[in-house]
PDB file of C-alpha atoms and ligand atoms in Angstrom:
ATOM      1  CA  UNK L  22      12.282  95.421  75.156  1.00 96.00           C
ATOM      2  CA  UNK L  23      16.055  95.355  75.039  1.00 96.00           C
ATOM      3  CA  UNK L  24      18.503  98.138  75.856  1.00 95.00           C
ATOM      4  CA  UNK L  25      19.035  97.868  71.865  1.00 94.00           C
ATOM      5  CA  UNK L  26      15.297  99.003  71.341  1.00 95.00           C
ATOM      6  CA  UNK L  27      16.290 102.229  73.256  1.00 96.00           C
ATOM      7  CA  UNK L  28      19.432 102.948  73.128  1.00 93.00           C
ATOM      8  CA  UNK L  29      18.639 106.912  72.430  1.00 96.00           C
ATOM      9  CA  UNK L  30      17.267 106.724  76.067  1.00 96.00           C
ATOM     10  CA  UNK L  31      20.728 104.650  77.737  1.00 97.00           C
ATOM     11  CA  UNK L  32      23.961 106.462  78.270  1.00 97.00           C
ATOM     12  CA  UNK L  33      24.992 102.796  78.465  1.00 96.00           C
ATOM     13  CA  UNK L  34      24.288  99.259  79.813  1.00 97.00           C
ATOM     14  CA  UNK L  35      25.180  98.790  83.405  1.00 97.00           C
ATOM     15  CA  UNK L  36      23.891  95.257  83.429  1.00 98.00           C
ATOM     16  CA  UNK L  37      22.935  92.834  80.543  1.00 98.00           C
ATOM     17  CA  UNK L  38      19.525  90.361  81.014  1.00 98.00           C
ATOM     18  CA  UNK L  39      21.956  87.681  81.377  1.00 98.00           C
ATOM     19  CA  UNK L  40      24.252  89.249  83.988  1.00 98.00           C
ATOM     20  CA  UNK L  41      21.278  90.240  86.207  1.00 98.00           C
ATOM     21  CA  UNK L  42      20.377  86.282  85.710  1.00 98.00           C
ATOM     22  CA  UNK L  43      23.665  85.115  86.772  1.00 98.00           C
ATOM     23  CA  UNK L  44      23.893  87.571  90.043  1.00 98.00           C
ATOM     24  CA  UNK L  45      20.233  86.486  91.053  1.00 98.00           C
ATOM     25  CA  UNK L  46      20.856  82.645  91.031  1.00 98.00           C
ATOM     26  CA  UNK L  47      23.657  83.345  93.133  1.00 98.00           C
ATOM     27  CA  UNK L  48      21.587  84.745  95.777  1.00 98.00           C
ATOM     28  CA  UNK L  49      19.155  82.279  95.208  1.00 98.00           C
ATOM     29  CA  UNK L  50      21.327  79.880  96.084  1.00 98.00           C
ATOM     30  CA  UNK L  51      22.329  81.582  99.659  1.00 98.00           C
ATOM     31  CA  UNK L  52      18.580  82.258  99.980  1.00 98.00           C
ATOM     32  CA  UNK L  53      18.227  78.498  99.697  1.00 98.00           C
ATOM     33  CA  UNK L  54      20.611  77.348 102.275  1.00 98.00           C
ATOM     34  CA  UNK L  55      19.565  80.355 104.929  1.00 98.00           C
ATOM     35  CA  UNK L  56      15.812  79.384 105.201  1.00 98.00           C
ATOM     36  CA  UNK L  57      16.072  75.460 104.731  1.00 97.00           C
ATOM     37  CA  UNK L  58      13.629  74.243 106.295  1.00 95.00           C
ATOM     38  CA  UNK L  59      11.952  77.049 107.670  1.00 96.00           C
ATOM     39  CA  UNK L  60       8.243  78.516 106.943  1.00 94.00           C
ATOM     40  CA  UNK L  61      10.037  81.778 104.751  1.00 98.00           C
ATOM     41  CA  UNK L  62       8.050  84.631 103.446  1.00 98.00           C
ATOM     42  CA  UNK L  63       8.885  86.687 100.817  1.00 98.00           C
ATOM     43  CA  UNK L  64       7.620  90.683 100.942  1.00 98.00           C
ATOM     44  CA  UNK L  65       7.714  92.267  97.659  1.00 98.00           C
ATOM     45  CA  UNK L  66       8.128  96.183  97.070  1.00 95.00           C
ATOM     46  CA  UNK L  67       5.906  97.333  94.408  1.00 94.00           C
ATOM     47  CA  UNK L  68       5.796  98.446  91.783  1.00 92.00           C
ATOM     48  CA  UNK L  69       9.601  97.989  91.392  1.00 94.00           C
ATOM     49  CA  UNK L  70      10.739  94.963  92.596  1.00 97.00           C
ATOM     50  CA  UNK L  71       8.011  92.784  90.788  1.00 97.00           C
ATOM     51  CA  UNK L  72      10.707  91.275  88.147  1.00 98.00           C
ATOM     52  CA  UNK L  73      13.357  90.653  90.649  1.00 98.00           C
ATOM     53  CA  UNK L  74      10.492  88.671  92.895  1.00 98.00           C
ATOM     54  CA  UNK L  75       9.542  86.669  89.520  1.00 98.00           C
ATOM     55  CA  UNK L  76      13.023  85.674  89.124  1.00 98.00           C
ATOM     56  CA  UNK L  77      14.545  85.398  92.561  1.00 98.00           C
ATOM     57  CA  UNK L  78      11.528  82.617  93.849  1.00 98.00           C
ATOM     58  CA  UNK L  79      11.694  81.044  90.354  1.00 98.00           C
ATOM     59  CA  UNK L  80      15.517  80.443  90.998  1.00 98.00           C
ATOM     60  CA  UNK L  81      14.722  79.469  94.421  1.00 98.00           C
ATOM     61  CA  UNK L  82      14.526  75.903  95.419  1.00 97.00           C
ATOM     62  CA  UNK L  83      12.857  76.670  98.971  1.00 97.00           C
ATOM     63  CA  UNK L  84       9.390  76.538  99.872  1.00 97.00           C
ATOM     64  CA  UNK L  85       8.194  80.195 100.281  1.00 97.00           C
ATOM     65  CA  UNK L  86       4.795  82.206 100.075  1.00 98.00           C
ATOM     66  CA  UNK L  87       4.368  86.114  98.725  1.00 98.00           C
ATOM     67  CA  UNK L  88       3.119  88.888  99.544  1.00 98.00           C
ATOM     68  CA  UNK L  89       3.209  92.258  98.265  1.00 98.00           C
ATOM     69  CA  UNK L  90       3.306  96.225  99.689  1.00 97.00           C
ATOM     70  CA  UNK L  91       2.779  99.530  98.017  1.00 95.00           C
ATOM     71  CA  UNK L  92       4.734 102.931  99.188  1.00 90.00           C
ATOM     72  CA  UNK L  93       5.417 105.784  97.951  1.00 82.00           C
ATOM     73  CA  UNK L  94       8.735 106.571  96.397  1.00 63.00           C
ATOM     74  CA  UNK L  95       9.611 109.498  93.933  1.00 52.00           C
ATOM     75  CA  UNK L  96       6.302 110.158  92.341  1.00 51.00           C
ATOM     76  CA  UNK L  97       7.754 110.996  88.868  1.00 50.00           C
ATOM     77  CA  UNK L  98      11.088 112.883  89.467  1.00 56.00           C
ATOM     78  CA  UNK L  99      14.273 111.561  89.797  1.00 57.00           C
ATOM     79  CA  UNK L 100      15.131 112.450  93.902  1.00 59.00           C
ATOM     80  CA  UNK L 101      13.474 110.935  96.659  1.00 60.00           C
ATOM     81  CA  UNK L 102      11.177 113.020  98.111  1.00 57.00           C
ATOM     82  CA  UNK L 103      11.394 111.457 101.886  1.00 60.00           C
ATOM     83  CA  UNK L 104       7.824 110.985 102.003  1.00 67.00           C
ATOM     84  CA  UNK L 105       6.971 107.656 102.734  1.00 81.00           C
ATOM     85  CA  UNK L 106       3.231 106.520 102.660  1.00 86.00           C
ATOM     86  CA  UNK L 107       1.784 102.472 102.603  1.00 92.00           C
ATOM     87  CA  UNK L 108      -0.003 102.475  99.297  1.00 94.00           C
ATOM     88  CA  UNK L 109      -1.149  99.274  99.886  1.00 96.00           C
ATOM     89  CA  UNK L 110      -0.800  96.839 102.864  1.00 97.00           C
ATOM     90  CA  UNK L 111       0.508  93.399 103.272  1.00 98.00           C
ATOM     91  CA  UNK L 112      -2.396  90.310 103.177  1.00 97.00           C
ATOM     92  CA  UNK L 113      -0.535  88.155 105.273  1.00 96.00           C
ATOM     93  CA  UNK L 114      -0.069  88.438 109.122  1.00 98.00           C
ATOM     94  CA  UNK L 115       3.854  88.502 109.681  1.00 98.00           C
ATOM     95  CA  UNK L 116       3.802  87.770 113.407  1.00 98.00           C
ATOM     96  CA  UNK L 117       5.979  84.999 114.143  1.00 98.00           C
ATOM     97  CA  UNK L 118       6.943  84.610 110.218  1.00 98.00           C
ATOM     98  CA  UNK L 119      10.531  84.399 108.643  1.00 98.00           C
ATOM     99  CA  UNK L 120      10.188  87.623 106.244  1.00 98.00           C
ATOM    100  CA  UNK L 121      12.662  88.582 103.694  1.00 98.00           C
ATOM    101  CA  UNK L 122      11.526  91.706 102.192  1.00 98.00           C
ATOM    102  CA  UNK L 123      13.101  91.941  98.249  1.00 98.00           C
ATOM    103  CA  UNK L 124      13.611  95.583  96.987  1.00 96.00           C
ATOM    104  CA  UNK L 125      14.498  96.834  93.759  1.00 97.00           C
ATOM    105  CA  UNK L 126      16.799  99.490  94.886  1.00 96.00           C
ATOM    106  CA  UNK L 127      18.044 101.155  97.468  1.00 94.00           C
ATOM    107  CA  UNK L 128      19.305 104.992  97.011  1.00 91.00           C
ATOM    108  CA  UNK L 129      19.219 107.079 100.272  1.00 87.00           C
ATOM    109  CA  UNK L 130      17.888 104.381 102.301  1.00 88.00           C
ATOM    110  CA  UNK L 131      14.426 106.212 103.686  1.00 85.00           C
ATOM    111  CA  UNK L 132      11.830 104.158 102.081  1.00 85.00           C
ATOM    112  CA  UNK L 133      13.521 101.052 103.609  1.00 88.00           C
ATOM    113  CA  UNK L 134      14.462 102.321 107.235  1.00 87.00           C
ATOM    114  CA  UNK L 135      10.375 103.024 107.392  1.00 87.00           C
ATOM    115  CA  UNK L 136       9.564  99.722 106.218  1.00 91.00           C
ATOM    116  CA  UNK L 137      11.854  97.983 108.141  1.00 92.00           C
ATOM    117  CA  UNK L 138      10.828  99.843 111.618  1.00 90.00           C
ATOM    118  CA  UNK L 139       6.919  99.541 110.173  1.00 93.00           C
ATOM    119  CA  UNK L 140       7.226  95.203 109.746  1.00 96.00           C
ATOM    120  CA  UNK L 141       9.123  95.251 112.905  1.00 96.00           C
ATOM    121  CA  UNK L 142       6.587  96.819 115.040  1.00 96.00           C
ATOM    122  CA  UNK L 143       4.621  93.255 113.710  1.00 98.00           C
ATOM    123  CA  UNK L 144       7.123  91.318 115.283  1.00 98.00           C
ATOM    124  CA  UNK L 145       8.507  88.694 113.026  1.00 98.00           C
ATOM    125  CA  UNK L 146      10.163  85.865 114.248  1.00 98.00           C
ATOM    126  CA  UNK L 147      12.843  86.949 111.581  1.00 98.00           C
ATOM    127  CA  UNK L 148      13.358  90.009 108.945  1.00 98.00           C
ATOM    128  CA  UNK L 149      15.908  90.636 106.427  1.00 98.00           C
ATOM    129  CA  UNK L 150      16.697  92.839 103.085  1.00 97.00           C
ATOM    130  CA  UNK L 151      17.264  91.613  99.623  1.00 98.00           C
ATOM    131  CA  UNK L 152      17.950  94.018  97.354  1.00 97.00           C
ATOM    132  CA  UNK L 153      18.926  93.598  93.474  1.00 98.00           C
ATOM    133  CA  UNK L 154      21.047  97.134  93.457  1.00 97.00           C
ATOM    134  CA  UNK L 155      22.236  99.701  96.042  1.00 95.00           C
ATOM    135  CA  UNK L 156      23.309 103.284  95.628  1.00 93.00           C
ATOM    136  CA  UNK L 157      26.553 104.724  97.236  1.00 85.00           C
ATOM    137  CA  UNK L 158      24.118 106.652  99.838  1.00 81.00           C
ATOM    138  CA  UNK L 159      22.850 103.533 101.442  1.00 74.00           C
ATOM    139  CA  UNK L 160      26.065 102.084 101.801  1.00 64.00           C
ATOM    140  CA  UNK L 161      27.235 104.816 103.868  1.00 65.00           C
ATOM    141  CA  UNK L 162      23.836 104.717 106.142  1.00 65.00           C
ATOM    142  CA  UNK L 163      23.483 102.159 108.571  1.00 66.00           C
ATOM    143  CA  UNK L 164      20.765 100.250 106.603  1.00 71.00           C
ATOM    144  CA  UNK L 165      20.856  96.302 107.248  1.00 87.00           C
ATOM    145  CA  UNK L 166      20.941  94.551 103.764  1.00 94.00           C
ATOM    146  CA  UNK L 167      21.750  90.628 104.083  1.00 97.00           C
ATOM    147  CA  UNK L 168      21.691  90.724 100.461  1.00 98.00           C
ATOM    148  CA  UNK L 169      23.024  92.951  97.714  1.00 96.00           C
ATOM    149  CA  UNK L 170      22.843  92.228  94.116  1.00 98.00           C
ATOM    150  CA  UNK L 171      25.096  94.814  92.793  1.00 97.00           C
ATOM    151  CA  UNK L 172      26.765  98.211  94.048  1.00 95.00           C
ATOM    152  CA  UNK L 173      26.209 101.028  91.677  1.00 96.00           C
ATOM    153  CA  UNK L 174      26.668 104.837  90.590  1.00 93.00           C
ATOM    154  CA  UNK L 175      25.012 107.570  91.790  1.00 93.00           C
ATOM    155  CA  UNK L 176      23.117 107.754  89.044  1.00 93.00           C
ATOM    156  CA  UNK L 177      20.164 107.088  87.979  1.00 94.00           C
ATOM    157  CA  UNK L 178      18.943 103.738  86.131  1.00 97.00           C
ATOM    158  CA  UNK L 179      15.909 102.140  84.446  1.00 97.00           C
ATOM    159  CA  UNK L 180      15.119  99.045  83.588  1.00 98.00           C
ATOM    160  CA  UNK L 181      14.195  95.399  84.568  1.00 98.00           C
ATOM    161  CA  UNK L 182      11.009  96.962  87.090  1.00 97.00           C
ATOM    162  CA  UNK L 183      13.066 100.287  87.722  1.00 97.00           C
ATOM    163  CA  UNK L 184      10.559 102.973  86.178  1.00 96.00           C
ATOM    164  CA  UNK L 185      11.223 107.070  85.054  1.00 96.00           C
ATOM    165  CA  UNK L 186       7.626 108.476  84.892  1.00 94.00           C
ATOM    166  CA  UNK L 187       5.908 104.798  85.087  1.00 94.00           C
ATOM    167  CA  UNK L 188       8.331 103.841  81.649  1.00 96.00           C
ATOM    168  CA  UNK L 189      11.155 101.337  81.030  1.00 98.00           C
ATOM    169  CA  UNK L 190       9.915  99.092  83.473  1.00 97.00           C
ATOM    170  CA  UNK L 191       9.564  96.406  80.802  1.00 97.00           C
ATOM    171  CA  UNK L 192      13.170  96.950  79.435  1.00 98.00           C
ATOM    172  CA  UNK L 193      14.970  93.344  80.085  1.00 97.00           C
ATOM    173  CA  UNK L 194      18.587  95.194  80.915  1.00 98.00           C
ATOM    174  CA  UNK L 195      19.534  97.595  83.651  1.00 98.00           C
ATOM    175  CA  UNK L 196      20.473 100.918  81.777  1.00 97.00           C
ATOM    176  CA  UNK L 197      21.828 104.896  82.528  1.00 97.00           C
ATOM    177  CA  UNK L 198      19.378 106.525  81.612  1.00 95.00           C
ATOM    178  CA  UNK L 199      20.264 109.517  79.335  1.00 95.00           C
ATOM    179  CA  UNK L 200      20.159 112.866  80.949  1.00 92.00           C
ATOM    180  CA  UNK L 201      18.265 114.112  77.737  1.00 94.00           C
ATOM    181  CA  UNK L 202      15.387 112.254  79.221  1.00 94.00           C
ATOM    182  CA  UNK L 203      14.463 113.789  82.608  1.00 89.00           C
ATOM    183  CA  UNK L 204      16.266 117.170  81.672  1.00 83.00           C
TER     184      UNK L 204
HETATM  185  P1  IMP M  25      15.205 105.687  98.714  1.00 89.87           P
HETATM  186  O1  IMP M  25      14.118 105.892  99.725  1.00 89.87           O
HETATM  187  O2  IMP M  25      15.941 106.970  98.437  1.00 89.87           O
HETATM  188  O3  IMP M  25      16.153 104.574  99.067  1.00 89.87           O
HETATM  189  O4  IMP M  25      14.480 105.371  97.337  1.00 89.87           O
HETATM  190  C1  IMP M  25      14.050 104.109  97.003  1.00 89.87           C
HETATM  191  C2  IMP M  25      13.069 104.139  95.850  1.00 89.87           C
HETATM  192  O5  IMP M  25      13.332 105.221  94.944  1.00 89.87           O
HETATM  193  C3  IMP M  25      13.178 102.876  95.021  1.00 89.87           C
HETATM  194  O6  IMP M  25      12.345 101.863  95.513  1.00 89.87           O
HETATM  195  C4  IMP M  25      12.802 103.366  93.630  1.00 89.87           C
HETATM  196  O7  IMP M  25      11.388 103.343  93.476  1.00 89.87           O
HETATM  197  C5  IMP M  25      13.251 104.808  93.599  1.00 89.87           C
HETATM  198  N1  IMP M  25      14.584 104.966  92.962  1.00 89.87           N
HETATM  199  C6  IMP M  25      15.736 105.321  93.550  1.00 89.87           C
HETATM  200  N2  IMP M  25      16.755 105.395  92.669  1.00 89.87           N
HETATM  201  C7  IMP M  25      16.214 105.060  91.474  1.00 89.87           C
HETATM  202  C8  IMP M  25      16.776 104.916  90.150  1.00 89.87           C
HETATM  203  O8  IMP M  25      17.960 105.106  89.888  1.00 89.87           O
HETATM  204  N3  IMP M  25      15.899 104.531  89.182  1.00 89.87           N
HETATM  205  C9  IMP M  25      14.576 104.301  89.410  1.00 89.87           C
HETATM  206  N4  IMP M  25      14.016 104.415  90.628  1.00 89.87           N
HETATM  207  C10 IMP M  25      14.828 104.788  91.659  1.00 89.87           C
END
Protein backbone atom coordinates (compact mmCIF):
# COMPACT_ATOMS: atom_id res chain seq x y z
CA UNK A 1 0.00 0.00 0.00
CA UNK A 2 0.90 3.63 -0.50
CA UNK A 3 0.73 6.48 2.00
CA UNK A 4 -2.24 7.56 -0.52
CA UNK A 5 -4.21 4.30 0.49
CA UNK A 6 -4.10 5.68 4.11
CA UNK A 7 -3.78 8.89 4.32
CA UNK A 8 -6.63 9.12 7.26
CA UNK A 9 -3.93 7.19 9.29
CA UNK A 10 -0.60 9.80 8.18
CA UNK A 11 -0.30 13.23 9.64
CA UNK A 12 2.05 13.36 6.64
CA UNK A 13 4.82 11.68 4.57
CA UNK A 14 8.21 11.87 6.11
CA UNK A 15 9.76 9.83 3.36
CA UNK A 16 8.45 8.82 -0.16
CA UNK A 17 9.26 4.91 -1.58
CA UNK A 18 11.58 6.59 -3.82
CA UNK A 19 13.46 8.74 -1.29
CA UNK A 20 13.99 5.76 1.07
CA UNK A 21 15.43 4.08 -2.37
CA UNK A 22 17.75 6.81 -3.06
CA UNK A 23 19.17 7.07 0.77
CA UNK A 24 19.63 3.15 0.82
CA UNK A 25 21.79 2.89 -2.41
CA UNK A 26 23.84 5.41 -0.93
CA UNK A 27 24.72 3.32 1.91
CA UNK A 28 24.93 0.52 -0.19
CA UNK A 29 27.46 1.93 -1.88
CA UNK A 30 29.72 2.72 1.43
CA UNK A 31 28.67 -0.79 2.54
CA UNK A 32 30.33 -1.93 -0.67
CA UNK A 33 33.63 -0.29 -0.40
CA UNK A 34 33.94 -1.04 3.67
CA UNK A 35 33.72 -4.91 3.40
CA UNK A 36 35.46 -5.47 -0.11
CA UNK A 37 36.75 -8.34 0.02
CA UNK A 38 35.96 -9.53 3.26
CA UNK A 39 33.66 -12.66 4.43
CA UNK A 40 30.62 -9.86 5.69
CA UNK A 41 27.55 -10.92 7.49
CA UNK A 42 24.55 -9.24 7.62
CA UNK A 43 22.23 -9.58 11.09
CA UNK A 44 18.76 -8.62 10.54
CA UNK A 45 16.33 -7.25 13.38
CA UNK A 46 13.00 -8.71 13.04
CA UNK A 47 10.25 -8.16 12.49
CA UNK A 48 11.14 -4.54 11.51
CA UNK A 49 14.00 -4.31 9.59
CA UNK A 50 12.98 -7.15 7.06
CA UNK A 51 12.32 -4.48 4.07
CA UNK A 52 15.36 -2.46 4.70
CA UNK A 53 17.49 -6.01 4.63
CA UNK A 54 15.56 -6.85 1.18
CA UNK A 55 16.65 -3.66 -0.21
CA UNK A 56 19.97 -2.80 1.35
CA UNK A 57 21.71 -6.53 0.09
CA UNK A 58 19.74 -6.18 -3.18
CA UNK A 59 21.56 -2.73 -3.70
CA UNK A 60 24.64 -4.25 -2.49
CA UNK A 61 27.28 -5.40 -4.83
CA UNK A 62 29.33 -7.39 -2.04
CA UNK A 63 29.25 -10.89 -1.29
CA UNK A 64 27.35 -11.28 2.06
CA UNK A 65 25.26 -14.07 3.93
CA UNK A 66 22.00 -13.39 6.42
CA UNK A 67 20.89 -14.10 9.28
CA UNK A 68 18.11 -13.05 11.32
CA UNK A 69 17.20 -12.29 15.37
CA UNK A 70 13.97 -11.79 17.19
CA UNK A 71 13.63 -9.33 20.44
CA UNK A 72 11.30 -7.84 22.02
CA UNK A 73 10.48 -4.23 21.46
CA UNK A 74 7.16 -2.34 22.39
CA UNK A 75 4.68 -5.12 22.36
CA UNK A 76 1.79 -3.00 20.95
CA UNK A 77 2.13 0.54 22.50
CA UNK A 78 3.91 3.25 21.28
CA UNK A 79 6.99 3.64 24.24
CA UNK A 80 9.60 1.27 24.71
CA UNK A 81 9.10 -0.70 27.47
CA UNK A 82 13.04 -1.43 28.29
CA UNK A 83 12.47 -4.99 28.33
CA UNK A 84 14.60 -6.67 26.09
CA UNK A 85 14.18 -10.51 25.49
CA UNK A 86 15.90 -12.80 22.29
CA UNK A 87 12.76 -14.00 20.61
CA UNK A 88 14.62 -15.92 18.43
CA UNK A 89 18.41 -16.60 18.07
CA UNK A 90 20.88 -16.18 15.35
CA UNK A 91 21.69 -19.65 13.05
CA UNK A 92 25.00 -18.67 12.27
CA UNK A 93 28.09 -18.76 14.63
CA UNK A 94 29.51 -15.06 14.60
CA UNK A 95 32.91 -15.86 16.10
CA UNK A 96 35.52 -14.50 14.02
CA UNK A 97 32.78 -13.05 11.40
CA UNK A 98 32.53 -9.40 9.98
CA UNK A 99 28.80 -8.63 11.31
CA UNK A 100 26.85 -5.64 10.41
CA UNK A 101 23.70 -5.79 12.24
CA UNK A 102 20.78 -3.61 10.06
CA UNK A 103 17.97 -2.10 12.29
CA UNK A 104 14.92 -0.46 11.41
CA UNK A 105 15.03 2.17 13.99
CA UNK A 106 16.56 3.34 16.68
CA UNK A 107 14.50 5.49 19.45
CA UNK A 108 16.03 5.37 23.01
CA UNK A 109 18.75 3.16 22.07
CA UNK A 110 18.03 0.03 24.70
CA UNK A 111 17.15 -2.68 22.37
CA UNK A 112 20.45 -1.99 20.51
CA UNK A 113 22.97 -1.37 23.50
CA UNK A 114 21.68 -5.17 24.57
CA UNK A 115 22.26 -6.51 21.28
CA UNK A 116 25.32 -4.99 20.71
CA UNK A 117 26.90 -6.11 24.30
CA UNK A 118 24.89 -9.71 23.63
CA UNK A 119 26.90 -10.32 19.80
CA UNK A 120 29.92 -8.98 21.42
CA UNK A 121 30.18 -11.40 24.17
CA UNK A 122 30.48 -13.88 20.69
CA UNK A 123 33.41 -12.16 19.74
CA UNK A 124 33.31 -11.07 16.17
CA UNK A 125 36.21 -10.30 14.37
CA UNK A 126 34.16 -7.06 13.49
CA UNK A 127 30.54 -5.47 14.47
CA UNK A 128 28.82 -2.48 13.31
CA UNK A 129 25.15 -0.70 13.16
CA UNK A 130 23.13 0.11 10.15
CA UNK A 131 20.20 1.66 10.77
CA UNK A 132 17.52 3.11 8.15
CA UNK A 133 16.19 5.95 10.83
CA UNK A 134 17.24 7.27 14.27
CA UNK A 135 15.29 9.17 16.87
CA UNK A 136 16.67 12.36 18.63
CA UNK A 137 17.15 10.05 21.92
CA UNK A 138 19.76 7.88 20.39
CA UNK A 139 21.64 10.59 19.08
CA UNK A 140 22.18 12.00 22.37
CA UNK A 141 23.21 8.36 23.91
CA UNK A 142 26.43 7.06 23.21
CA UNK A 143 25.15 4.33 20.81
CA UNK A 144 27.77 3.43 17.93
CA UNK A 145 25.88 3.66 14.52
CA UNK A 146 28.41 3.50 11.40
CA UNK A 147 25.41 4.04 9.44
CA UNK A 148 22.35 6.25 9.59
CA UNK A 149 19.76 6.47 6.99
CA UNK A 150 17.90 9.43 8.14
CA UNK A 151 17.56 11.60 11.47
CA UNK A 152 14.01 12.07 12.50
CA UNK A 153 11.24 13.54 14.97
CA UNK A 154 10.36 12.37 18.05
CA UNK A 155 7.55 11.02 16.85
CA UNK A 156 6.28 8.20 16.00
CA UNK A 157 6.23 6.56 12.33
CA UNK A 158 4.93 3.55 10.38
CA UNK A 159 5.66 2.22 7.43
CA UNK A 160 8.14 0.36 5.09
CA UNK A 161 8.55 -2.74 8.11
CA UNK A 162 7.84 -0.12 10.99
CA UNK A 163 4.54 -1.68 12.57
CA UNK A 164 1.64 0.05 15.23
CA UNK A 165 -0.15 -3.06 16.66
CA UNK A 166 1.51 -5.57 13.92
CA UNK A 167 -0.16 -2.92 10.96
CA UNK A 168 1.37 -0.67 8.27
CA UNK A 169 4.22 -2.75 7.93
CA UNK A 170 3.37 -3.28 4.26
CA UNK A 171 2.90 0.53 3.57
CA UNK A 172 5.78 1.35 0.80
CA UNK A 173 6.40 5.11 2.42
CA UNK A 174 7.60 6.14 5.84
CA UNK A 175 4.57 8.08 7.42
CA UNK A 176 3.44 10.16 10.97
CA UNK A 177 1.21 8.31 12.03
CA UNK A 178 -1.98 10.19 13.12
CA UNK A 179 -2.46 10.59 16.78
CA UNK A 180 -6.20 9.55 16.19
CA UNK A 181 -4.76 6.14 15.79
CA UNK A 182 -3.05 5.06 19.05
CA UNK A 183 -5.13 7.70 21.11
P1 LIG B 1 14.47 1.44 21.39
O1 LIG B 1 14.91 0.28 22.24
O2 LIG B 1 13.76 2.47 22.21
O3 LIG B 1 15.58 2.04 20.58
O4 LIG B 1 13.33 0.88 20.43
C1 LIG B 1 13.62 0.24 19.25
C2 LIG B 1 12.41 -0.52 18.72
O5 LIG B 1 11.18 0.12 19.07
C3 LIG B 1 12.43 -0.57 17.21
O6 LIG B 1 13.15 -1.67 16.74
C4 LIG B 1 10.95 -0.60 16.86
O7 LIG B 1 10.48 -1.94 16.90
C5 LIG B 1 10.28 0.16 17.99
N1 LIG B 1 10.02 1.58 17.62
C6 LIG B 1 10.61 2.67 18.13
N2 LIG B 1 10.11 3.81 17.59
C7 LIG B 1 9.18 3.40 16.70
C8 LIG B 1 8.32 4.11 15.78
O8 LIG B 1 8.31 5.33 15.67
N3 LIG B 1 7.52 3.33 15.01
C9 LIG B 1 7.49 1.97 15.08
N4 LIG B 1 8.27 1.27 15.91
C10 LIG B 1 9.12 1.97 16.72
Amino acid sequence: MDAADISQDLTRVLFTKEQVAQRIAEIAAEIDEEYAGKDLLIIGVLNGAVMVVADLLRAMKVHCEMDWMAISSYGSGTQSSGVVRILKDLNTDIHGRHVLVVEDIIDTGLTLSYLVSNLRSREPASLEIMTLLRKPEAAENAVDVKWVGFDIPNEFVVGYGLDYAGRYRNLADIGLLAPHVYS
